[in-house]
Short mmCIF file of C-alpha atoms and ligand atoms in Angstrom, two decimals:
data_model
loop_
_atom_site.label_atom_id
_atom_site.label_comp_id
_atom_site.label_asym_id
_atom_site.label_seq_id
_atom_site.Cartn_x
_atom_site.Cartn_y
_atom_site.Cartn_z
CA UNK A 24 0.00 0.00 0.00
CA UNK A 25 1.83 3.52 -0.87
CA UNK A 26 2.00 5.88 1.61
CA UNK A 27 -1.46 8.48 2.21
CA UNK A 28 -1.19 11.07 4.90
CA UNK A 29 -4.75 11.92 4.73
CA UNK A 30 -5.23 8.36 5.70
CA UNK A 31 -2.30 7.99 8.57
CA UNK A 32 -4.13 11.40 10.03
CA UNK A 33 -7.69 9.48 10.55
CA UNK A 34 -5.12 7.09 12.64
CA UNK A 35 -4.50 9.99 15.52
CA UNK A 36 -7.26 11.36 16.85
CA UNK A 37 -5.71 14.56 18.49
CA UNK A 38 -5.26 15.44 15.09
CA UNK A 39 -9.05 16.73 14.78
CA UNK A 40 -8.45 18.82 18.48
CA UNK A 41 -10.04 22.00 18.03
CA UNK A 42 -7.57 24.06 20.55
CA UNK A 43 -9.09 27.69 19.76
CA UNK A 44 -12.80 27.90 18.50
CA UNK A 45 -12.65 26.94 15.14
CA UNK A 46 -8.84 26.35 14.77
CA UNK A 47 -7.68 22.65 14.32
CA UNK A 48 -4.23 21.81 15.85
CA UNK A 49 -1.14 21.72 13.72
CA UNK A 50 1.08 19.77 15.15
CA UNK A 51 5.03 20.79 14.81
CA UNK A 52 5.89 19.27 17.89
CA UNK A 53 6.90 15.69 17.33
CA UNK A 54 10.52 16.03 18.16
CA UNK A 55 9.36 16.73 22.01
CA UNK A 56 6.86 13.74 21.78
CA UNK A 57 4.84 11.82 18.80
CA UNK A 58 1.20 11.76 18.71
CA UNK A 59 -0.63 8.30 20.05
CA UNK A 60 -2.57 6.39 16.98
CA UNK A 61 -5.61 4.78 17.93
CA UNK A 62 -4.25 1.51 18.14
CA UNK A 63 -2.09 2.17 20.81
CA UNK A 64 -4.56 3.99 23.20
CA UNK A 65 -7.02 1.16 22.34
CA UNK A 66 -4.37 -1.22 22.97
CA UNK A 67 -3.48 0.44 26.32
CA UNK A 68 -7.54 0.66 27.05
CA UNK A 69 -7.92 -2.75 26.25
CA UNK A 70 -5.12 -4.09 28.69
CA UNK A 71 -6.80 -2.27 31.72
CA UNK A 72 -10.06 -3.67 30.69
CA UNK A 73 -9.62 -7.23 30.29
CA UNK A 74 -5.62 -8.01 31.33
CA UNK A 75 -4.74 -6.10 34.18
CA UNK A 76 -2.46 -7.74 36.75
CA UNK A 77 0.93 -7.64 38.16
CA UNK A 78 3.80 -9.58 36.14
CA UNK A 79 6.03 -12.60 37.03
CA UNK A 80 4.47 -12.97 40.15
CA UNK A 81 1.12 -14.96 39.75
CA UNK A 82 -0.35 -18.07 38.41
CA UNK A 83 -4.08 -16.99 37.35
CA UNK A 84 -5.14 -16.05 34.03
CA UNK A 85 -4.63 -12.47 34.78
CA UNK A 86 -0.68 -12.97 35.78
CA UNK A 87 0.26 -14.89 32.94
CA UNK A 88 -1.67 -12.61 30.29
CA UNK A 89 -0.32 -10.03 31.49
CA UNK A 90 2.95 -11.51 31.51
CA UNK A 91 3.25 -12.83 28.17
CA UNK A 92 1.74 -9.52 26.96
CA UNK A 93 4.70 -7.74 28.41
CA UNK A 94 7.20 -9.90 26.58
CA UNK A 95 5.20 -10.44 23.62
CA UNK A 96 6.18 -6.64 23.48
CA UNK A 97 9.83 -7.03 23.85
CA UNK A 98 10.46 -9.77 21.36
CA UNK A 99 8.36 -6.88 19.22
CA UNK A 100 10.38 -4.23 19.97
CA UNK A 101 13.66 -6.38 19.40
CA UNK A 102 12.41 -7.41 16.05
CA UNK A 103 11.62 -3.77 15.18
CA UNK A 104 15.37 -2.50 15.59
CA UNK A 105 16.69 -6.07 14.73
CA UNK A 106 18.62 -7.22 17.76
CA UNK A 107 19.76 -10.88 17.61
CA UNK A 108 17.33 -11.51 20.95
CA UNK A 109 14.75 -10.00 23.04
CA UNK A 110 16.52 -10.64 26.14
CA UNK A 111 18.67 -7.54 24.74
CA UNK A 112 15.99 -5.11 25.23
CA UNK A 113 15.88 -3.95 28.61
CA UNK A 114 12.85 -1.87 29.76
CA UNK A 115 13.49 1.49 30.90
CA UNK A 116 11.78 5.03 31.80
CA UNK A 117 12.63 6.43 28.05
CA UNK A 118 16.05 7.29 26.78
CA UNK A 119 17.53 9.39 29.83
CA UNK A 120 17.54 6.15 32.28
CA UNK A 121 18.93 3.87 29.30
CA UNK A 122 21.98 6.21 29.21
CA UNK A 123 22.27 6.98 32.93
CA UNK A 124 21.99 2.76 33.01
CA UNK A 125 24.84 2.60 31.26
CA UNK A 126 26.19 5.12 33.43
CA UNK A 127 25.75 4.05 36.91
CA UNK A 128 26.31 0.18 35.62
CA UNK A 129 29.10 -0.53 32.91
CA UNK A 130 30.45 2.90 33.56
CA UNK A 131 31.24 2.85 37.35
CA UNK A 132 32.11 -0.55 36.92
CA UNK A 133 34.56 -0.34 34.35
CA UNK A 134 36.23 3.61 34.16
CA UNK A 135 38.53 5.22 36.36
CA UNK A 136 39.96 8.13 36.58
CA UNK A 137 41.66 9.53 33.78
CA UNK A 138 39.71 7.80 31.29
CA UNK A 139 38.56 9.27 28.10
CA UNK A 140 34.87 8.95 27.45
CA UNK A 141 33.89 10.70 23.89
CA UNK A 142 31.19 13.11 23.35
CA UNK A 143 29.56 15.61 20.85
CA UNK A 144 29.25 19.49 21.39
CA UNK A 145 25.52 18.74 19.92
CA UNK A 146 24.12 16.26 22.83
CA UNK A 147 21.18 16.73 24.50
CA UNK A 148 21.63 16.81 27.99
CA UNK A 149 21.16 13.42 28.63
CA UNK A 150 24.03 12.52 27.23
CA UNK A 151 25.80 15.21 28.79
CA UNK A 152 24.66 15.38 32.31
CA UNK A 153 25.16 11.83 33.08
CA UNK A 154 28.68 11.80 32.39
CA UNK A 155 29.04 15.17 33.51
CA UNK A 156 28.29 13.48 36.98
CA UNK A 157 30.58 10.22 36.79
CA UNK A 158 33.48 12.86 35.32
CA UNK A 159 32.91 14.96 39.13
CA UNK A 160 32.68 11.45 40.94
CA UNK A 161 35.81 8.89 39.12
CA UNK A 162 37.93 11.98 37.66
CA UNK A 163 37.00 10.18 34.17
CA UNK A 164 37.75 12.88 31.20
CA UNK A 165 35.42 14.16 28.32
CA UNK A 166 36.12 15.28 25.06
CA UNK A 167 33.62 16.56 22.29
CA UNK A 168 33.35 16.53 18.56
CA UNK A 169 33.19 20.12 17.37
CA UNK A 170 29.95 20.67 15.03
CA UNK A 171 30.42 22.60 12.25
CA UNK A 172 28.81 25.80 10.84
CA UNK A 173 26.96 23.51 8.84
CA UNK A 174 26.01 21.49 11.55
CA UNK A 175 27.88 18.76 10.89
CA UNK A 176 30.41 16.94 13.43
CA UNK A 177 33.99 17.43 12.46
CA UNK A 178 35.08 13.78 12.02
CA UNK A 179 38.86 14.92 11.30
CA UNK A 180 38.81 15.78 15.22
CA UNK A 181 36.87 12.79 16.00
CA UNK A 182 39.62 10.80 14.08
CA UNK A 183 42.51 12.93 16.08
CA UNK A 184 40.67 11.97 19.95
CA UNK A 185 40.34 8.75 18.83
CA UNK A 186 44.54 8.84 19.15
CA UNK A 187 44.26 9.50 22.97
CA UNK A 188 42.55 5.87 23.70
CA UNK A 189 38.88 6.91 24.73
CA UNK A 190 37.53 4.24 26.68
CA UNK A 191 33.95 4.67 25.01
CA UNK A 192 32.14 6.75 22.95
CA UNK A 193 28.16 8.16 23.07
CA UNK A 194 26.78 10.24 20.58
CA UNK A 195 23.64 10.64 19.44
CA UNK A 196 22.25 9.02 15.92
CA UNK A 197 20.29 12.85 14.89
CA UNK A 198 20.26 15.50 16.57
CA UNK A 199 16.88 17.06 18.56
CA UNK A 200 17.75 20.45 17.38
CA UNK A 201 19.77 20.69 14.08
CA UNK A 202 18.22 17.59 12.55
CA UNK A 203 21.47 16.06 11.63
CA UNK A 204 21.99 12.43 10.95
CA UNK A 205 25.34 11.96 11.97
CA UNK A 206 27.35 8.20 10.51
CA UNK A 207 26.73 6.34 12.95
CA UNK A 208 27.93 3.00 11.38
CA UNK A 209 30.85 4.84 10.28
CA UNK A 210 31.55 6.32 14.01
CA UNK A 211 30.88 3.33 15.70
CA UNK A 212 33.60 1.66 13.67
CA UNK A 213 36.02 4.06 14.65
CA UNK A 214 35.72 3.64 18.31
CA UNK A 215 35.80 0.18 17.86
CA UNK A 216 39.00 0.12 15.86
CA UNK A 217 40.47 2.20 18.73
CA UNK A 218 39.29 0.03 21.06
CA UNK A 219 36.49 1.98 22.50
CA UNK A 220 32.43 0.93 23.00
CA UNK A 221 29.50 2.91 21.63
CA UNK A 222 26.22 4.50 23.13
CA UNK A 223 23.92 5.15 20.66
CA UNK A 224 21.79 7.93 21.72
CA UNK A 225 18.33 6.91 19.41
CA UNK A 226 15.61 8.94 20.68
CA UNK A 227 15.31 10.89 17.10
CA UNK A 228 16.63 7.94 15.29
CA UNK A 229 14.55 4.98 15.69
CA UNK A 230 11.08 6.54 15.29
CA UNK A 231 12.25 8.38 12.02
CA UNK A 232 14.45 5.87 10.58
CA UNK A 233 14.73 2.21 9.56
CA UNK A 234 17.69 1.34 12.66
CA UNK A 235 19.18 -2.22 12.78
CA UNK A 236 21.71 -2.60 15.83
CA UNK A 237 23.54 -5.34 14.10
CA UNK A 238 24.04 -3.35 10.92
CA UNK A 239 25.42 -0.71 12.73
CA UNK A 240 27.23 -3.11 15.42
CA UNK A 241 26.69 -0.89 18.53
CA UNK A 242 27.26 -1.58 21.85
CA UNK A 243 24.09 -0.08 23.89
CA UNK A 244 21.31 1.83 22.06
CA UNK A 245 19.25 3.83 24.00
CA UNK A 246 15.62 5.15 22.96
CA UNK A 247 12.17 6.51 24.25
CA UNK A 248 8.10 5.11 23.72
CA UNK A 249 6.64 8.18 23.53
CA UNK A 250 8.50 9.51 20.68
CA UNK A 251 7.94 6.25 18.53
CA UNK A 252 3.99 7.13 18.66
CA UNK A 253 4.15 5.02 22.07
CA UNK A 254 2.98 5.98 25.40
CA UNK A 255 5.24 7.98 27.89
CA UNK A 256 6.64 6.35 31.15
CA UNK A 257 8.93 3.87 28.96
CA UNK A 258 11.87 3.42 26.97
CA UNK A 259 14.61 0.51 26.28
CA UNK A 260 18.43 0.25 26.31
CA UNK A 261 19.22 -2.25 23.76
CA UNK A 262 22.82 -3.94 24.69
CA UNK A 263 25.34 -6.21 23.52
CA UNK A 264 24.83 -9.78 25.80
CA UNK A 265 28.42 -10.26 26.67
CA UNK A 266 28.21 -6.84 27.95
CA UNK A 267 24.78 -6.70 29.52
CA UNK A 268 25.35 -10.07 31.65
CA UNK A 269 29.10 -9.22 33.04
CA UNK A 270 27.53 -5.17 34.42
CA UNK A 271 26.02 -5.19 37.62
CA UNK A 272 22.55 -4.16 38.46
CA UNK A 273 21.14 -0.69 38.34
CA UNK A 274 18.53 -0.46 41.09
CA UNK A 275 17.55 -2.90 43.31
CA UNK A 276 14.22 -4.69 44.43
CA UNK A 277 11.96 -6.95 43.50
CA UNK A 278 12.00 -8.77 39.80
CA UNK A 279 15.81 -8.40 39.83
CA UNK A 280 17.34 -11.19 41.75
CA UNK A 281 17.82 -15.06 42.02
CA UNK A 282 18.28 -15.29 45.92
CA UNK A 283 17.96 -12.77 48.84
CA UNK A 284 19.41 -13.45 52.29
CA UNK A 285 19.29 -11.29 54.66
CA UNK A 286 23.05 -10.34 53.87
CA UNK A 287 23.51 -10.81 50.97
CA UNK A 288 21.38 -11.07 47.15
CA UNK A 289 22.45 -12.50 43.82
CA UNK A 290 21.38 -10.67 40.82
CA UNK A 291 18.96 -12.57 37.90
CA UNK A 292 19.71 -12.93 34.18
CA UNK A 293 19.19 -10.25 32.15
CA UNK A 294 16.94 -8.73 31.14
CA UNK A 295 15.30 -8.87 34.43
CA UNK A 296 18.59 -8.15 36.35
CA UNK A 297 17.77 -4.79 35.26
CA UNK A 298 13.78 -3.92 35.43
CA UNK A 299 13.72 -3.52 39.59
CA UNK A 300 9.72 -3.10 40.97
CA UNK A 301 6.80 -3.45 38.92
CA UNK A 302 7.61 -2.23 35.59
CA UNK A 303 5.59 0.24 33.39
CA UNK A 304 3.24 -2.81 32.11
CA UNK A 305 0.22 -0.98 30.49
CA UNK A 306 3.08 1.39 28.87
CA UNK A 307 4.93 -2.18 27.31
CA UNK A 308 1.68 -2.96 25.91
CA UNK A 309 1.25 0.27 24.28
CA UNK A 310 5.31 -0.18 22.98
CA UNK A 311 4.80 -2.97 21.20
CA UNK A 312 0.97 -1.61 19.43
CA UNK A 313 3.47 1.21 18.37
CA UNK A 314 5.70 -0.65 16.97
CA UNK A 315 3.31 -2.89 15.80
CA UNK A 316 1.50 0.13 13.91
CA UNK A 317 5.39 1.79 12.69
CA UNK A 318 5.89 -1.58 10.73
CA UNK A 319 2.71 -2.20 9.36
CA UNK A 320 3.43 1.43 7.44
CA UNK A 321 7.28 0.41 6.86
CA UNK A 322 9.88 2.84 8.12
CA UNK A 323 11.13 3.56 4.59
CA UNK A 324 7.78 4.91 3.97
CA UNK A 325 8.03 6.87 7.26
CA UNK A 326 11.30 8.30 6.59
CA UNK A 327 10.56 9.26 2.80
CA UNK A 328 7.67 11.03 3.92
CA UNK A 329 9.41 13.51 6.60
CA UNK A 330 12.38 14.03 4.20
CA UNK A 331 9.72 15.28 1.61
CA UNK A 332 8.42 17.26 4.43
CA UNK A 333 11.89 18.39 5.88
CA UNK A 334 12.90 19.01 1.55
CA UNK A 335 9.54 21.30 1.13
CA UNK A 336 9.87 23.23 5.06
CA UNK A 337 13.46 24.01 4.37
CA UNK A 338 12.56 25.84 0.60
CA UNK A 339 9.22 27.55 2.07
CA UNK A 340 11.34 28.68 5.52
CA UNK A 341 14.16 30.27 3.45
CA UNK A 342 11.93 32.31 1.63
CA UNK A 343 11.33 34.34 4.79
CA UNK A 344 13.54 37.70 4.81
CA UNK A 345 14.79 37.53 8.29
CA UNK A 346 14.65 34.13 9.42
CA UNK A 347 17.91 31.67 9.97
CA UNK A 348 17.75 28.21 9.95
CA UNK A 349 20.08 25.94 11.62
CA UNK A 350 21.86 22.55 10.71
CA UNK A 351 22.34 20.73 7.23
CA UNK A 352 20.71 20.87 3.69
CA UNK A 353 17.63 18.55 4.03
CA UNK A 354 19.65 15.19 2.40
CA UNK A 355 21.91 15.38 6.22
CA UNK A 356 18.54 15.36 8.35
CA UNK A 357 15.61 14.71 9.39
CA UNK A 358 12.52 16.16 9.69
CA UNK A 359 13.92 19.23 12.30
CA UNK A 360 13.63 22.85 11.36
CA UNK A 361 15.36 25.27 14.01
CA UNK A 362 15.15 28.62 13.32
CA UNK A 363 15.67 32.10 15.04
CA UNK A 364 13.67 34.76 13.56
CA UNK A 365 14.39 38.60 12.85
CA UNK A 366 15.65 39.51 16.28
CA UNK A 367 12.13 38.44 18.05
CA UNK A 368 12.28 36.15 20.66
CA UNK A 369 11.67 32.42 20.36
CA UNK A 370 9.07 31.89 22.78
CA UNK A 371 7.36 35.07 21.50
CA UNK A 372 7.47 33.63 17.95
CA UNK A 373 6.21 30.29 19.29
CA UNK A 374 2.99 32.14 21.40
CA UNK A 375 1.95 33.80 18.52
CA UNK A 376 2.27 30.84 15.99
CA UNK A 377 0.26 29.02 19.08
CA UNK A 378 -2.58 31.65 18.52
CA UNK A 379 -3.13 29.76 14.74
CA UNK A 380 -2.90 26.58 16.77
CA UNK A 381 0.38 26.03 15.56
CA UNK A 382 2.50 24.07 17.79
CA UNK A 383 6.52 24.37 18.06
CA UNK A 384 8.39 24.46 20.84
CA UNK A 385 10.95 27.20 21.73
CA UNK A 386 13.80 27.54 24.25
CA UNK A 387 17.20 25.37 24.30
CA UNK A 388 15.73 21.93 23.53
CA UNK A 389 18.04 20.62 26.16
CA UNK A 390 20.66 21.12 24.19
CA UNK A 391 22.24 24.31 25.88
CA UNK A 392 25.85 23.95 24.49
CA UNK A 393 24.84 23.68 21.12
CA UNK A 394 22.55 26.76 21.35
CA UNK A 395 25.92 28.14 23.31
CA UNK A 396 27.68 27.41 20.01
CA UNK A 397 26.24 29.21 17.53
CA UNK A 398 25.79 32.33 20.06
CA UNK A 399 22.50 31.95 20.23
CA UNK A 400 20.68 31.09 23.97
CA UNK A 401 17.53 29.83 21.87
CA UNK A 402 15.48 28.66 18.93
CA UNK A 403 11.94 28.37 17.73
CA UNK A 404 11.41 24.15 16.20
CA UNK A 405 9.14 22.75 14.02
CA UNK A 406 9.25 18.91 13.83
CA UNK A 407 7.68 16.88 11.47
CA UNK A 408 6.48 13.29 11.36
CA UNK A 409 4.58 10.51 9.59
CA UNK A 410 1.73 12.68 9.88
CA UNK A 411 2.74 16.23 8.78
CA UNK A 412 1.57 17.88 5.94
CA UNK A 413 2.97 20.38 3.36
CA UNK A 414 -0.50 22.45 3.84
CA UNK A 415 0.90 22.54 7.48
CA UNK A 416 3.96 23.97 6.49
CA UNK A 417 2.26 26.66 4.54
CA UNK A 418 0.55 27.30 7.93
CA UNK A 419 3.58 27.67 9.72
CA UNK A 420 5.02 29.48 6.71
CA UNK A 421 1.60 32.38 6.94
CA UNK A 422 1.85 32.39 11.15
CA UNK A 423 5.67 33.52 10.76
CA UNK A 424 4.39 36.31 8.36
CA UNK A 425 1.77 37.41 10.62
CA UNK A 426 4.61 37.17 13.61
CA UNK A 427 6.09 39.51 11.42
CA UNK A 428 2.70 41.90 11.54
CA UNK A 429 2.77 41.87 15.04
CA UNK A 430 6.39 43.08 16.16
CA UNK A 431 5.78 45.07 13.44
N1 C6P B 525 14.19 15.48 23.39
C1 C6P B 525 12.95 17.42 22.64
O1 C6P B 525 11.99 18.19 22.66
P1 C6P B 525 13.55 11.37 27.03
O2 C6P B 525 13.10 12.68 27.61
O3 C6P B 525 14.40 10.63 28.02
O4 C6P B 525 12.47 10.57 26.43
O5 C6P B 525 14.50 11.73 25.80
C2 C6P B 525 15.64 12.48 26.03
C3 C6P B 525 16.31 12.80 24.73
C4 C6P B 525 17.55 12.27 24.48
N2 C6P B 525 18.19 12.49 23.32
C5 C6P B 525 17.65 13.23 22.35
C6 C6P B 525 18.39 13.41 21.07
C7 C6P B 525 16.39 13.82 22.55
O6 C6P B 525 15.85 14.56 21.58
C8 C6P B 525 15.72 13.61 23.77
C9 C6P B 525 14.39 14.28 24.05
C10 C6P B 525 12.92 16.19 23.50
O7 C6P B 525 13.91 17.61 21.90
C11 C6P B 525 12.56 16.53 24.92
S1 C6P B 525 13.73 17.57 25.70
#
């Protein structure tokens, strides 16, 4: 079946939200979080109806539905970004806790101080801010690849720290603000010729793009639900096994262990080792219906669509005297268009534009250093996804003009 926006929009209902009388809601906000199709709130509904109980930890009907539910939605999710097996897909809050995982587990158990760990100046601050704290509390050292004017990381100084023996190196697959698409396969082979490990930072990457962990050969992969068209309140850190099995736990409680004594515990196999407490159940229910509903369009499809989009919002945006986009040309990104606009402040543009029911978001994107970088402190985004529409982007194109109107 080819690809038919008009028909993917019937899929969300949001997407008919009046949010001022009369004025339909234009959605520019993906790159914060996707909209929910149908099948995923009914899915979620549908669990609380019928399903509903705890997991692993009873024999009724309930219990084991509920159960297999929960891993049906795992072996989904593994399938979706092709890891060898679904005990690689460890359930997490969304992308920040799969990187501060890897942080508080293979990190503190394997760094000390003076290590080099590898960053990028255009991280969002959850791939900052975790290592950030292990760098105050084991003296471990970071490094960043420089982004370019063109918003592109400099992979001649990549090459060059790559010299000094980094010890791993986490970067993230496109970036929340500029849109880029940085090499990951490419990167990843790098560090692993100089004898470092990757952390894929995949929160833009795997609901936009067709991602396949064994293609690229990375070491953990970290992304979010709720931009994927999924619920909120969970995410997955995809690892390598070897690796996975020899870290220790994260947090501690129930789920995660073999044996308790009163001195001592031992830890369970993964993935459980790492999913402490009752887990976000409903939410791993909805996961899977999103993945479930991402496939049955194809992410090819998917990512064609939002590079038309990204192709015709780029052309109609640089028409406007006054307005400066950051990042690539459209064939380096995805569907991201940053932009600062005649001197007016971002959050001013983005109130106005919210007047028309257009919704962006404005501020830093918690990305501060890159904002920092190009000497700016913020930026007004429009994000695009499987559901966007060029008649949108004339929308967004008009509420700029009449932004315009208004600071006169
Ligand atoms: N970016 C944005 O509006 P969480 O919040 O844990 O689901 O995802 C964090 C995260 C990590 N990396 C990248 C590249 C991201 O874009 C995000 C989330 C949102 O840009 C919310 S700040």
């Amino acid at each position: 079946m080819s690809f038919n926006v008009q028909q993917i929009r019937k899929d969300f209902p949001i997407l008919d939200r009046e949010v001022h009388p009369g004025v339909k809601v234009i959605y520019l906000d993906s790159t914060a979080t996707s909209q929910k199709p149908e099948s995923v709130i009914e899915a979620m509904n549908t669990f609380y109806r019928r399903s509903n109980a705890n997991i692993h930890r009873g024999v009724h009907v309930l219990a084991e539905e509920s159960t297999a539910m929960y891993e049906q939605a795992r072996v989904k999710i593994a399938k979706f970004i092709n890891a060898p097996s679904a005990h690689q897909i460890i359930y997490t809050r969304n992308t920040t806790e799969s990187i501060n995982l890897v942080a508080y587990t293979w990190a503190r158990a394997n760094l000390k101080s003076g290590d080099l760990i590898i960053l990028t100046e255009m991280e969002h601050h959850s791939n900052l801010v975790p290592w950030h704290m292990l760098a105050a509390e084991r003296g471990v050292r970071l490094e960043f690849i420089p982004v370019m004017d063109d918003g592109l990381l400099d992979l001649d100084v990549y090459r060059s720290l790559l010299f000094q023996g980094p010890k791993l190196v986490s970067f993230t697959h496109m970036s929340n603000v500029l849109g880029t698409i940085n090499p990951a396969a490419e990167m990843i082979q790098m560090a692993h010729e100089a004898g470092a490990l990757t952390v894929l930072d995949a929160a833009q990457s795997v609901p936009h793009l067709k991602v396949d962990v064994q293609k690229l050969d990375v070491d953990f992969m970290a992304f979010s639900a709720h931009k994927m068209c999924g619920p909120t309140g969970i995410g997955a850190l995809y690892g390598k096994t070897t690796l996975l099995e020899a870290m220790p736990p994260f947090l501690g409680g129930g789920d995660m262990i073999k044996e308790v004594k009163l001195r001592s515990f031992k830890p369970t196999t993964i993935p459980s080792k790492f999913e402490a407490g009752t887990p976000a159940i409903a939410e791993s229910v909805g996961f899977g219906a999103a993945v479930d509903y991402l496939s049955s369009i194809g992410m090819e499809e998917v990512s064609a669509h939002e590079h038309e989009m990204i192709e015709y919002a780029l052309e109609r945006l640089e028409e406007i005297p006054g307005l400066k986009i950051f990042g690539p040309t459209a064939d380096k990104k995805g569907g991201v268009a940053s932009f600062t606009f005649d001197g007016i402040h971002p959050h001013d543009v983005a109130q106005i534009l919210d007047r028309h029911g257009i919704a962006v978001r404005a501020g830093h994107h918690c990305a501060q250093p890159l904002h920092e970088k190009f000497g700016i402190t913020a930026t007004t985004r429009a994000s695009f996804y499987l559901y966007s529409t060029k008649d949108e982007v004339d929308k967004l194109v008009e509420g700029i003009y009449k932004v315009k109107k208004v600071f006169g």
